Structure formats: C-alpha cells, structure tokens
Amino acid sequence: MSRRKIDSVAYLDSGALIFGHAPHPVSTRSGLEIGGGLVYPDINFTLPPMLVTEDSLSEVIGNYREITEGICRRAAELGAPGFVAEIETLPPMTFHPEWGVEVCRTVLEVIGEYEAKEGIHAAVRMTPNDIREGRELEHMWHGSHWDNIMATFEGAAEIGAELLAIESVGGKEVHDEAVMYCDLPKSIFALSVLGALDMERLWTAICEIADRTGTIAAGDTACGFANTAMVLAERNYIPRVFAATVRVVSAVRSLVAVECGAKGPHKDCGYEGIYVKAMTGIPISMEGRTAACAHLSPVGNIAACAADLWSNESIQNIKLLAGPAPTVSFEQLAYDCRLLNTASARSAETALLLRDLHADSDSRLDPQAYVLRPDVAVQISKELVQVEGDYERGKLAAKLALDVMRQAHQSGELLLDEREESWLDNLSYAADDLPATAEELTQEMSDSCENYDPMKYDLKKVGGR
Amino acid sequence: MSILENLSEAVQKGRAKDVLTLIEEGLAEGLSAQRLLDEGLLKGMSLLGVRFKNNEVFVPEVLIAARALNKGSEALKAQLIADGVEAKGKAVIGTVKGDLHDIGKNLVKMMLEGAGFDVVDLGVDVPDEKFVAAIQEQTPDVLLLSALLTTTMGQLGAVIDAIKAAGLREQVKIMVGGAPITHGFATEIGADGYSPDAASAAELATSLLVAA
C-alpha cells in the first residue's frame, strides 16, 4: 500500500475530540471496539530485575504466565468489559525472535484459558523492541536487526497477537544529540526528515505483515524522542518549552504510520496521539497518572482527554501487598476506565465536563500539558494537514507550538518561569531561522551532526565531514 | 576583572573564542598554564556546575560551556605537558552489554570533563571484556558503568565479576548508575559508589580519588 497523505482533519470542532470515541474505531476478534464508545485498560508489564538469556528463559516465561493470570483474574473480578495486553519485548527477545514469540504464546494461552473460563475479552498488542541501534547495526532497513524485528512481528501475528506496534527509533541517534543541546534544527531533522523517512519504510513493511496475517497495524510512538525530552525536562536538565515543542513536532513523525496504513490504536506512550487522532480519527492509547509506576509526567490527567485505551506504560512484576504489581496496576486502570465510561453513558455533556476537568487540571502548570489540550491539538492539526512535506510540517509544528505557548503565557493561561521564557525566545529565533527545504537542512546536518550516518538511510553523503 | 576571572566568566557563558583569546593573553602575561586551567577554566566550570545544581541553568548551557572549556584545555595542552601537569584523574565510562541508552552516560561524561577528568568513553552495549581491556590499556582511576533497564542492571555485577576474575579490581574504583540502580544494589554487587544523577557523579568520582 502506498502512502496516503492526510490533508484534512478528522475533527473540525474540538468538543468532539473525546475519550472512548473515534471516527474510525478498531474492532478486534474478541469483540472489543476500540474507539467505539468505551475506554478499555491497556495493560503493559515487564520482568523483575533479571537477565534474559537462554538459561533464564523458562523463568522468563513463568513470569509472563504469572503476570497474565493475575491480570485476567482481576479483569474477571472487576467485570472489566475488555482490555488490551501489551507485550513490549525486551531487546534479547527481539534479537531472538523465537523468545519473543514464545512470550507472546504464553500470554495468549492464559488469555484463552480465561476467555473460556471467565468470559473475559482481550486482545494482545505485540510491540517488538526496536533494536536498530548500536555499533553492530548495518542498515536501518536490511540486515539482521531489521530481519529480527520483522520475524518477531510475523511470528507473533501468526499465533494470534492482533495489534502490531513499535516504538521506532529512526533518527533517534541524531535526536539524542539534539535533546542534550536543545538544538531545534537537529531535532526537526531527526523527527521530520530521518524519522519520517524511516517510518515510511517501517510502517509499509508492518502493514504488509498485518495484511498477510489478518492482523491490525496499530501505531507507533515518538517515545525515544519526545518522552526522552519529557524525562529530561522533569529532571530540570532541559527547558519544558523545548520538550513541549518536540512533542508537537513528533506528531508529524507518528502520523506517517497512519498515512502508510496503520489503523490504530496509536501506541500508549506517544502523548502526541491526541494530534494523530485529531488529524486521522483513529483511536489512540494514552497513559497518564496510571503510568506513575514507570515515570513522572506533567500530563497525568490531561492525557486521558481523548484516550480510547488507558495505559500504565509498564510495570515490573514485583510483589506488592495487594498482589503482583501488574495486577494492581490493572485494577487502577480498570477503575479509571469505569469512571470515564460512566460519564460517557450518562450524557455527552457529562463526558465533556469530565474531559475538560482533566484538561484544565494540568494545562496551566506545564507547557507540555498545555500543548495536549484538545482545543490546541485541533487548532494546530488543522494547519499541519494543509502543508505538504514532512519537513515542512515539522517546521510549522514547531512554530505553531511555540506561538501557542507564548500566547497562553501572555494571557495567563500558562505558567512559565523566567528560565523558560528566555528559552521560548531562543527557540522561536531558531524556528524562524530554519532552512527553507529539507535538502538544505540535510546539508547543514551533514556538516554538523556527529551521529548522522546517511548511508544507513540510503541518503547521499554530502558535505565535507 | 583579572584575566583569570574573565576566563572563568567566558567559560560559564560558553564563549569559546573569548576563552582562546584570554588564554593567549594570560600566557603572554606570564600566567602558568596550570593557573589558567585551575583558576580560569575549571573554576568557571565549577561555578556553572553549582548554578546547574541550583536549577539556575539547564544542561545545554553547561554543554556549551564544556565545549568552551575543551577548546581552552586543547590550547593549553602542549604547555601543560611541558610543565609536567597531569589531569586530575582518568575515567573510563560506558553503558553495559544489552543496553543502548547513552544520554545519562553522556551527561556524566560531560560533568567529569568539567571537573577536570580525562574521560575515555566506550559507548553503549559494551561487552564485559571491553571494560576489562580498557582497565588494562587505559589504567583509569575510576570506571563508571551505566544501565537503564531492570533487565540489564544485572550486567553491572557481571562486569565487576569479570574485572575481579582478571585480577584488576584493586586497580580501579568502580561507580555505577542508571534509573533502576540503588545504593543498596551498588553495595551488593561490590561497586565503590553510586550516584543518582550526573552532577553528583562527578563529585563522587573526585571524592573517590581523594580517598584512594
């Protein structure tokens, strides 16, 4: 399937951009209709501290069995209408696709047992860890790293994983450098030039696997880019206005998956999902306060505004007083979803009130929250879709995000400290000075970016470096 | 302001060109390379480090200052060698096998350089034997190991075991860090120190040198 450019938004009115409802819902074999009216828990989990090796594989599998049993039991106890269980493989499970597939088989088996026994409804999202980094990577789109990712997708899809997703890393090697220096041109190059280029190749391949296996190409996330910036901003390492700008620019990159055929749900840790939903109408997974087990964020409430799945990001399988941590985390997700769904069932006005309370409780306190407001997402999305070209969209996204933050600060809707204000100015100057074309920016980056290897993206080596 | 004060100020503002000019002026006026380094370049970086710890500046400002410091150090290098001045200490740093995260490691590296260390960066996904070889070849005072994943933190202990097996443990102080690491874990695997963030990592490395 060739890439289809999105040139109009799915929402003209931000009042309709709300949790549980998407213009293009996704139906699963187990009867979930994601975006069809209900918000479902999207539970993610990982191992306790341990090495994943051939010797520890049976212990690894035992952990995943225990985790899934706890979750299914709690889903039945709470009468959850359904849920998505996400398997985000650890690097060794992608380097050895048969290990990742075996983990997937275990999770599917347990879910199958509980479907038969308790009547639960669940779908599995398979998210191979994107291993295309490091010294041994030959090329982004061929070689053993690529082959192992595809084999993990294919193997999991063949045995019943229904939603295919990834946190892809094309351009991340450049963005890691950009984020340390808050270098806006480099960030835009990483996200909307290299990132978009990689997304197109990667998602075309994932969609082919989905078509072949009768599964659903779901969505991506700019986790390695925008969440890295968010975490560094939380530690006061970089300005929040930079992290907020990266978030909006990352929407341009994540959109490419949908343009290549992904149907949703967009992946949980991609907070830019609200922009993807605004532009495309696909359902999205989001994570907020329930992801406190994994990381701090300034968007704990506002993230729920347009969520169709509600996620915990990830939790280790350790014992808490109430039971295994993933079981506890599932319970928290289930109660949040119950509240959101009760609001939807009462009336559209009640749901909108609840959505706006979620938005207003966060958006004044942090620019990263402000740019996730449904009204802001729709306003910026309307302008982005009118522009041709990923770089042009990335450039515009940065400018619009910075303008929106400045206006909100001036009107008292957004609090920023003095340090942030000066960075808002610096970044605005940088946005105004961006080159006219992607080619010019690529030339600049060839000269100045240490980590950029054009050969890995089949780009020509230019410049004197 | 004196040349040394101006040099410190230029480092803090990340003005590499001014740093080079001031070094030339300082040497011409007979200031020793050691004083220009200690009381100009490193003092500026140290003051900026305090401002960073107090949340007055962000990492990019510190990085730009570190670039200016490095330019200045390069300019002084020949004179420092001629005068027999050695770096404060030598550090080797890397992210352990199976872990590809490098931002935290890079921040620590930057802070160490700012504190006057000569730093050798082995990169990410570093096999145990490469750490062992680096101790043999580089003879560092401090080895810093990073792991961000709960599933790679066990590798920190494996590296320390490999260093012990090679009979090199007494030659080097070992520090560990990364999001899932705790002080208790560091002690359990036999590390000499743990620091929760980049700024305190440089301080800890310095104190380990003093204690050695």
XYZ file of C-alpha atoms in Angstrom:
677
model
C 0.000 0.000 0.000
C 1.424 3.379 -0.920
C 1.453 6.283 1.470
C -1.722 8.337 1.523
C -1.176 11.891 2.688
C -3.654 13.096 5.279
C -4.810 16.509 4.089
C -7.834 17.198 6.268
C -8.569 16.836 9.965
C -10.994 14.345 11.482
C -12.391 16.939 13.881
C -13.441 20.445 12.970
C -14.720 21.017 16.499
C -12.524 20.138 19.455
C -15.651 19.438 21.525
C -15.997 16.106 19.737
C -12.404 15.046 20.416
C -13.099 12.972 23.495
C -12.194 9.736 25.250
C -13.749 6.478 24.085
C -14.990 7.769 20.762
C -13.073 7.830 17.490
C -14.431 8.344 13.970
C -12.675 5.167 12.821
C -12.937 2.562 15.605
C -10.889 -0.634 15.516
C -12.678 -3.958 16.084
C -10.850 -6.975 17.450
C -11.611 -10.677 17.151
C -12.530 -10.816 20.832
C -15.237 -8.202 20.376
C -13.515 -5.035 21.561
C -14.477 -1.972 19.572
C -11.671 0.422 20.386
C -12.894 3.974 19.917
C -16.458 2.704 19.656
C -17.735 4.208 22.902
C -15.816 2.564 25.737
C -12.336 3.184 27.085
C -10.529 -0.083 27.839
C -7.479 -0.717 30.021
C -4.232 -1.173 28.084
C -2.029 -3.093 30.498
C 1.699 -3.293 29.947
C 4.194 -5.180 32.094
C 7.798 -6.213 32.295
C 10.074 -8.563 34.164
C 11.563 -8.003 37.608
C 15.327 -7.389 37.641
C 16.749 -10.406 35.810
C 18.808 -11.199 32.746
C 17.031 -12.636 29.705
C 19.172 -15.490 28.430
C 18.658 -18.975 27.106
C 19.232 -20.286 30.639
C 16.647 -17.975 32.210
C 14.029 -18.413 29.504
C 11.794 -20.788 31.469
C 11.832 -18.339 34.395
C 11.015 -15.522 31.965
C 8.071 -17.450 30.564
C 6.944 -18.305 34.111
C 6.899 -14.605 34.938
C 4.753 -13.744 31.939
C 2.341 -16.569 32.816
C 2.028 -15.322 36.383
C 1.575 -11.719 35.221
C -1.145 -12.593 32.711
C -3.007 -14.870 35.119
C -3.135 -12.093 37.726
C -4.426 -9.594 35.187
C -7.076 -11.926 33.750
C -8.293 -12.892 37.222
C -8.603 -9.231 38.224
C -10.363 -8.380 34.938
C -12.935 -11.070 35.712
C -13.306 -9.959 39.343
C -13.912 -6.346 38.313
C -16.154 -7.203 35.369
C -13.939 -5.213 33.014
C -15.662 -5.113 29.611
C -12.367 -5.911 27.926
C -8.714 -4.994 27.828
C -5.593 -4.936 25.714
C -2.485 -6.677 26.995
C 0.671 -5.245 25.519
C 3.842 -7.286 25.195
C 6.736 -4.915 24.720
C 9.653 -7.220 24.164
C 12.974 -6.606 25.837
C 15.966 -6.354 23.464
C 17.048 -10.029 23.795
C 13.511 -11.087 22.839
C 13.811 -9.225 19.541
C 17.372 -10.331 18.915
C 15.973 -13.860 19.375
C 12.509 -13.599 17.786
C 11.639 -17.134 18.901
C 11.893 -15.982 22.528
C 9.572 -13.016 21.911
C 7.102 -15.262 20.104
C 7.230 -17.762 22.972
C 6.381 -15.000 25.465
C 3.512 -13.969 23.211
C 2.279 -17.569 23.003
C 2.230 -17.790 26.802
C 0.223 -14.586 27.198
C -2.229 -15.707 24.502
C -2.637 -19.136 26.117
C -3.503 -17.674 29.509
C -5.935 -15.186 27.964
C -7.518 -18.060 26.035
C -7.961 -20.043 29.241
C -9.684 -17.124 30.960
C -11.819 -16.352 27.916
C -13.141 -19.883 28.119
C -13.401 -19.984 31.904
C -14.476 -16.441 32.842
C -15.711 -14.937 29.584
C -13.181 -12.099 29.555
C -12.452 -10.221 26.305
C -8.900 -9.253 25.490
C -6.586 -8.536 22.580
C -2.804 -8.738 22.554
C -0.663 -5.923 21.231
C 2.789 -7.082 20.151
C 5.473 -4.405 20.325
C 8.920 -5.699 19.391
C 11.658 -3.607 20.918
C 13.242 -1.641 18.081
C 16.820 -2.906 18.209
C 18.087 -0.827 15.294
C 20.721 0.977 17.348
C 24.294 0.413 18.383
C 27.614 -0.400 16.844
C 26.565 -3.546 15.028
C 23.654 -2.042 13.111
C 24.381 -2.417 9.402
C 21.445 -0.538 7.953
C 18.027 0.670 9.088
C 16.082 -1.378 6.535
C 18.025 -4.544 5.956
C 20.376 -6.840 7.801
C 19.861 -8.962 10.889
C 18.382 -6.225 13.122
C 15.627 -5.466 10.629
C 15.037 -9.149 9.899
C 14.674 -9.986 13.586
C 12.126 -7.236 14.158
C 10.072 -8.428 11.213
C 10.347 -12.066 12.323
C 9.083 -11.099 15.782
C 6.088 -9.307 14.266
C 5.359 -12.118 11.851
C 5.732 -14.913 14.410
C 3.536 -13.178 16.979
C 0.891 -12.257 14.398
C 0.719 -15.824 13.152
C -0.054 -17.214 16.605
C -2.726 -14.646 17.496
C -1.270 -11.290 18.533
C -3.743 -8.956 16.929
C -2.366 -5.428 17.219
C 1.110 -4.698 15.826
C 3.003 -1.727 17.211
C 6.512 -0.421 17.737
C 8.400 2.420 19.391
C 10.561 3.051 16.366
C 13.931 4.744 16.594
C 14.762 6.030 13.110
C 16.531 9.353 13.662
C 16.903 8.828 17.405
C 20.695 8.738 17.232
C 20.554 12.307 15.957
C 17.797 13.345 18.344
C 19.775 12.182 21.377
C 22.339 14.807 20.425
C 19.652 17.414 19.690
C 17.902 16.985 23.008
C 21.089 17.474 25.042
C 21.749 20.828 23.378
C 18.074 21.760 22.834
C 19.037 22.099 19.198
C 15.764 22.698 17.354
C 17.025 22.291 13.762
C 18.664 18.987 14.700
C 15.508 17.841 16.485
C 13.384 18.637 13.432
C 15.877 16.892 11.190
C 15.713 13.787 13.403
C 11.932 13.727 13.642
C 10.577 15.029 10.389
C 13.360 14.122 7.967
C 15.102 10.948 9.186
C 12.225 9.839 11.438
C 9.582 10.302 8.775
C 11.747 8.571 6.180
C 12.215 5.582 8.457
C 8.557 5.494 9.453
C 7.523 5.228 5.823
C 9.733 2.189 5.198
C 8.994 0.559 8.523
C 5.228 1.007 8.522
C 4.872 -0.078 4.914
C 6.533 -3.349 5.967
C 4.439 -3.717 9.139
C 1.223 -3.080 7.209
C 2.226 -5.806 4.731
C 2.641 -8.262 7.615
C -0.728 -7.201 9.041
C -2.419 -7.722 5.668
C -0.783 -11.111 5.244
C -1.686 -12.349 8.719
C -5.135 -10.796 9.111
C -3.979 -8.604 11.984
C -4.093 -4.874 12.638
C -1.197 -2.498 12.041
C -1.817 -0.317 15.090
C 0.601 2.564 15.618
C 3.908 3.995 16.683
C 5.123 6.423 19.344
C 7.860 9.006 19.480
C 8.819 7.715 22.922
C 12.570 7.724 22.268
C 12.347 11.345 21.175
C 9.601 13.254 22.971
C 9.480 11.169 26.153
C 13.234 11.380 26.494
C 12.829 15.145 26.313
C 9.972 14.991 28.829
C 12.001 12.978 31.328
C 14.999 15.301 30.971
C 12.715 18.314 31.465
C 11.299 16.733 34.617
C 14.833 16.492 35.962
C 15.362 20.168 35.161
C 18.030 19.225 32.631
C 16.325 20.929 29.703
C 13.560 23.526 29.382
C 9.963 22.328 29.373
C 9.159 24.560 26.402
C 11.672 22.567 24.365
C 10.103 19.260 25.424
C 6.653 20.618 24.556
C 7.873 21.723 21.122
C 9.406 18.305 20.470
C 6.078 16.718 21.444
C 4.151 18.654 18.812
C 6.793 18.071 16.123
C 6.724 14.355 16.965
C 3.097 14.233 15.813
C 4.345 14.748 12.253
C 6.543 11.661 12.564
C 3.890 9.461 14.230
C 1.316 10.456 11.618
C 3.358 8.718 8.927
C 2.368 5.299 10.315
C -1.290 6.083 9.641
C -0.515 7.520 6.230
C 1.123 4.187 5.417
C -1.908 2.185 6.519
C -1.864 1.850 10.330
C -5.384 1.718 11.715
C -4.816 2.349 15.428
C -4.849 2.252 18.320
C -1.878 4.602 18.358
C 0.629 3.481 20.980
C 0.242 4.497 24.608
C 3.441 6.368 25.417
C 3.063 8.582 22.358
C 1.374 11.551 24.018
C 1.305 13.110 20.562
C -1.508 10.624 19.942
C -4.099 13.348 20.510
C -2.751 15.078 17.390
C -2.798 11.810 15.462
C -6.414 11.283 16.482
C -7.324 14.879 15.633
C -5.825 14.531 12.156
C -6.873 10.971 11.290
C -9.743 9.890 13.520
C -8.066 6.622 14.533
C -8.369 5.521 18.164
C -5.441 6.121 20.488
C -3.996 4.675 23.643
C -2.749 7.141 26.235
C -1.096 6.930 29.624
C -1.193 9.421 32.462
C -1.395 9.211 36.245
C -1.629 5.435 35.962
C 1.847 5.417 34.416
C 3.377 6.872 37.584
C 4.705 3.364 38.203
C 7.017 3.877 35.214
C 7.867 7.577 35.112
C 6.944 11.031 36.273
C 4.982 13.146 33.837
C 3.335 16.565 33.945
C 0.340 15.287 31.956
C -1.236 12.748 34.310
C -4.811 13.947 33.868
C -4.839 15.719 30.531
C -3.568 12.583 28.796
C -6.974 10.968 29.344
C -8.936 13.606 27.396
C -9.066 11.701 24.123
C -7.912 8.234 25.203
C -9.611 5.164 23.744
C -7.278 2.835 25.635
C -5.887 3.850 29.033
C -2.427 2.549 29.790
C 0.062 2.191 32.633
C 3.170 2.401 30.357
C 4.885 -0.523 32.071
C 5.221 -2.111 35.470
C 7.668 -4.647 36.826
C 6.434 -7.960 38.102
C 7.232 -7.419 41.761
C 5.099 -8.326 44.768
C 3.038 -5.617 46.469
C 0.757 -6.049 49.482
C -2.256 -6.439 47.194
C -0.553 -8.903 44.865
C 1.716 -8.771 41.830
C 2.265 -5.177 40.686
C 0.793 -5.733 37.176
C -2.450 -6.972 38.770
C -2.590 -3.881 40.974
C -1.854 -1.639 38.026
C -4.625 -3.288 36.031
C -7.095 -2.595 38.817
C -6.195 1.110 38.782
C -6.679 1.248 35.014
C -9.998 -0.587 35.245
C -11.398 1.874 37.795
C -10.281 4.881 35.746
C -11.918 3.405 32.656
C -15.094 2.676 34.602
C -15.330 6.329 35.619
C -14.708 7.603 32.084
C -17.262 5.170 30.648
C -19.858 6.089 33.276
C -19.504 9.728 32.299
C -19.968 8.813 28.625
C -23.030 6.708 29.458
C -24.659 9.499 31.448
C -24.529 12.121 28.683
C -22.278 13.791 26.158
C -22.250 16.902 28.369
C -21.100 14.914 31.401
C -18.322 13.316 29.394
C -17.244 16.696 28.071
C -17.222 18.133 31.581
C -15.043 15.277 32.794
C -12.727 15.706 29.805
C -12.374 19.424 30.451
C -11.647 18.867 34.127
C -8.870 16.517 33.084
C -7.501 19.157 30.706
C -7.829 22.187 32.953
C -6.293 20.484 35.979
C -2.940 20.105 34.166
C -2.694 22.543 31.304
C -1.871 25.742 33.206
C 1.004 24.217 35.103
C 3.262 22.946 32.334
C 3.715 23.747 28.632
C 3.919 20.016 27.877
C 0.399 19.672 29.233
C -0.802 22.846 27.554
C 0.038 21.592 24.060
C -2.064 18.455 24.729
C -5.277 20.437 25.260
C -7.908 19.160 22.800
C -8.595 22.692 21.548
C -4.869 23.289 20.963
C -4.423 19.900 19.265
C -7.284 20.559 16.845
C -6.155 24.123 16.167
C -2.581 23.083 15.319
C -3.676 19.930 13.450
C -5.893 21.957 11.119
C -2.872 23.942 9.993
C -0.485 20.989 9.781
C -2.600 18.938 7.380
C -2.716 21.798 4.909
C 1.038 21.618 4.410
C 2.800 19.244 2.030
C 6.013 17.532 3.081
C 7.169 16.084 6.391
C 9.898 18.655 6.923
C 7.544 21.500 6.134
C 5.051 20.057 8.607
C 7.732 19.639 11.252
C 8.876 23.196 10.807
C 5.326 24.502 11.052
C 4.573 22.299 14.069
C 7.496 23.843 15.978
C 6.481 27.366 15.087
C 2.820 26.815 15.977
C 3.682 25.126 19.278
C 5.961 27.998 20.265
C 3.355 30.603 19.241
C 0.626 28.826 21.198
C 2.794 28.630 24.326
C 3.773 32.287 24.066
C 0.150 33.420 23.671
C -1.004 31.217 26.540
C 1.758 32.575 28.767
C 0.950 36.171 27.872
C -2.742 35.639 28.595
C -2.055 33.974 31.939
C -3.298 30.550 30.823
C 0.163 29.014 31.141
C 2.725 29.450 33.896
C 6.385 29.647 32.848
C 9.363 30.612 34.986
C 11.973 33.103 33.830
C 14.412 30.483 32.570
C 11.665 29.024 30.394
C 10.732 32.426 28.989
C 14.246 33.043 27.690
C 14.275 29.610 26.060
C 10.929 30.337 24.442
C 12.627 33.296 22.774
C 15.731 31.289 21.806
C 13.647 28.525 20.269
C 11.441 30.977 18.391
C 14.525 32.555 16.814
C 15.763 29.077 15.881
C 12.375 28.194 14.363
C 12.370 31.391 12.293
C 15.868 30.603 11.013
C 15.141 27.054 9.825
C 16.181 26.429 6.207
C 13.514 26.562 3.528
C 13.903 22.968 2.380
C 14.678 19.553 3.801
C 17.622 19.329 1.412
C 19.205 22.471 2.848
C 18.717 21.200 6.389
C 20.169 17.810 5.433
C 23.228 19.591 4.036
C 23.623 21.528 7.291
C 23.293 18.369 9.353
C 25.822 16.522 7.206
C 28.321 19.174 8.171
C 27.480 19.469 11.839
C 25.906 16.288 13.160
C 28.311 13.792 14.636
C 25.926 10.843 14.827
C 24.317 11.153 11.414
C 25.196 8.318 9.050
C 23.377 8.959 5.750
C 24.317 5.536 4.392
C 22.066 3.832 6.934
C 19.101 5.688 5.413
C 20.182 5.311 1.784
C 20.850 9.027 1.670
C 23.741 10.550 -0.194
C 26.728 11.591 1.798
C 27.059 15.328 1.329
C 29.336 17.913 2.867
C 32.913 17.712 3.990
C 32.620 15.752 7.201
C 38.287 41.811 36.410
C 41.526 39.854 36.155
C 42.335 37.582 33.218
C 41.563 34.550 35.360
C 38.168 35.957 36.364
C 37.419 36.860 32.759
C 38.406 33.363 31.691
C 36.100 31.823 34.255
C 33.276 34.089 33.063
C 33.907 33.245 29.398
C 33.688 29.519 30.158
C 30.416 29.994 32.030
C 28.961 31.862 29.076
C 30.264 29.283 26.617
C 32.296 31.841 24.656
C 34.991 29.684 23.112
C 36.599 32.485 21.092
C 36.966 34.679 24.193
C 38.422 31.700 26.061
C 41.151 31.281 23.455
C 41.954 34.991 23.383
C 42.171 35.181 27.184
C 44.460 32.150 27.314
C 46.807 33.795 24.834
C 46.776 36.983 26.881
C 47.325 35.089 30.104
C 50.292 33.128 28.788
C 51.746 36.337 27.343
C 51.467 37.958 30.769
C 53.336 35.062 32.328
C 50.486 33.206 33.990
C 51.203 29.482 34.205
C 49.143 27.015 32.185
C 48.212 25.289 35.447
C 46.715 28.501 36.902
C 44.852 29.279 33.693
C 43.425 25.767 33.818
C 42.620 25.584 37.525
C 41.692 29.160 38.370
C 40.177 30.074 34.998
C 38.726 27.196 33.032
C 37.916 24.681 35.765
C 36.810 27.338 38.216
C 34.330 28.666 35.635
C 33.010 25.182 35.045
C 32.767 24.525 38.757
C 30.762 27.731 39.334
C 28.451 26.811 36.480
C 28.083 23.332 37.987
C 26.835 24.935 41.200
C 24.315 27.009 39.237
C 23.191 23.849 37.466
C 22.706 22.058 40.777
C 20.676 25.047 41.992
C 18.418 24.797 38.920
C 19.547 28.178 37.606
C 20.744 26.869 34.230
C 19.936 23.875 32.030
C 22.182 21.190 30.569
C 22.586 22.893 27.157
C 24.209 25.895 28.858
C 26.559 23.522 30.691
C 27.357 21.654 27.492
C 28.156 24.817 25.604
C 30.407 25.852 28.470
C 32.037 22.408 28.362
C 32.810 22.944 24.684
C 34.476 26.244 25.506
C 36.403 24.547 28.313
C 37.571 21.810 25.961
C 38.789 24.378 23.427
C 40.706 26.086 26.202
C 42.161 22.818 27.503
C 43.307 21.930 23.990
C 45.007 25.301 23.667
C 46.824 24.726 26.959
C 47.664 21.088 26.361
C 51.169 21.498 24.965
C 52.171 23.876 27.752
C 50.640 21.660 30.440
C 52.615 18.658 29.169
C 55.775 20.733 29.006
C 55.181 21.853 32.601
C 54.554 18.244 33.711
C 50.952 18.927 34.777
C 48.671 15.891 34.781
C 44.888 15.638 34.552
C 43.021 15.415 37.850
C 42.283 11.803 37.112
C 41.391 9.425 34.355
C 37.954 7.860 33.963
C 36.565 5.191 31.671
C 32.808 5.204 31.136
C 30.323 3.001 29.271
C 26.820 1.522 29.167
C 26.787 -2.218 29.807
C 26.078 -5.000 27.340
C 22.481 -5.245 26.143
C 21.714 -1.626 26.985
C 21.691 1.059 24.298
C 20.905 4.093 26.434
C 23.510 6.820 26.281
C 22.066 10.164 27.344
C 22.667 9.667 31.078
C 26.148 8.357 30.401
C 26.923 11.348 28.191
C 25.784 13.754 30.887
C 28.066 12.100 33.425
C 30.932 12.234 30.944
C 30.359 15.942 30.442
C 30.319 16.594 34.200
C 33.516 14.589 34.691
C 35.309 16.563 31.987
C 34.085 19.743 33.582
C 35.575 18.561 36.855
C 38.991 18.111 35.197
C 38.961 14.395 34.417
C 40.406 12.875 31.291
C 37.495 10.664 30.128
C 37.524 7.674 27.767
C 34.010 6.838 26.539
C 33.494 3.215 25.460
C 29.945 3.906 24.221
C 26.845 1.753 24.699
C 26.221 -2.012 24.643
C 29.785 -2.600 25.857
C 30.799 -6.242 26.451
C 32.413 -7.141 29.790
C 35.728 -7.957 28.165
C 35.951 -4.484 26.647
C 35.722 -2.926 30.116
C 38.444 -5.319 31.297
C 40.640 -4.419 28.326
C 40.080 -0.704 28.922
C 41.332 -1.021 32.509
C 44.451 -2.788 31.240
C 45.087 -0.325 28.429
C 43.939 2.986 29.879
C 44.723 2.386 33.581
C 41.901 4.675 34.718
C 41.424 5.816 38.301
C 37.663 5.388 38.042
C 35.414 3.136 35.959
C 31.802 4.292 35.560
C 29.161 1.793 34.455
C 25.652 2.714 33.341
C 22.468 0.620 32.944
C 18.950 1.956 32.440
C 16.929 -1.245 32.233
C 15.947 -3.552 35.064
C 16.955 -6.373 32.748
C 20.466 -5.012 32.208
C 21.242 -3.844 35.731
C 22.420 -7.396 36.479
C 25.113 -6.839 33.881
C 26.741 -4.264 36.170
C 27.586 -7.055 38.600
C 28.787 -9.244 35.746
C 31.288 -6.567 34.674
C 32.603 -6.239 38.225
C 32.933 -10.027 38.444
C 34.872 -10.061 35.156
C 37.200 -7.349 36.481
C 37.760 -9.373 39.667
C 38.417 -12.518 37.628
C 41.053 -10.636 35.626
C 42.748 -9.616 38.881
C 42.184 -5.909 38.215
C 39.665 -4.998 40.903
C 42.160 -3.322 43.217
C 43.470 -1.088 40.434
C 40.315 0.914 39.883
C 37.382 2.486 41.719
C 34.051 1.466 40.227
C 30.919 3.618 40.168
C 27.508 2.553 38.899
C 24.404 4.492 37.897
C 21.127 4.391 35.995
C 17.417 4.763 36.738
C 16.792 1.392 38.445
C 20.038 1.390 40.466
C 20.047 1.997 44.196
C 22.788 2.496 46.742
C 21.949 -0.921 48.217
C 22.254 -2.595 44.831
C 25.598 -0.917 44.201
C 26.923 -2.188 47.519
C 25.540 -5.668 46.883
C 27.401 -6.049 43.572
C 30.639 -4.714 45.023
C 30.781 -1.235 43.474
C 32.655 1.529 45.289
C 29.972 4.102 44.725
C 26.605 5.021 43.276
C 25.262 8.413 42.334
C 21.677 9.263 41.433
C 22.496 11.988 38.903
C 25.209 13.374 36.659
C 26.240 16.302 38.822
C 26.818 14.216 41.939
C 28.614 11.556 39.882
C 31.468 13.976 39.214
C 31.627 14.911 42.891
C 31.676 11.255 43.919
C 34.413 10.437 41.395
C 36.509 13.271 42.813
C 35.975 12.094 46.384
C 36.896 8.524 45.435
C 40.184 9.821 44.040
C 40.911 11.681 47.263
C 40.075 8.598 49.324
C 42.260 6.314 47.176
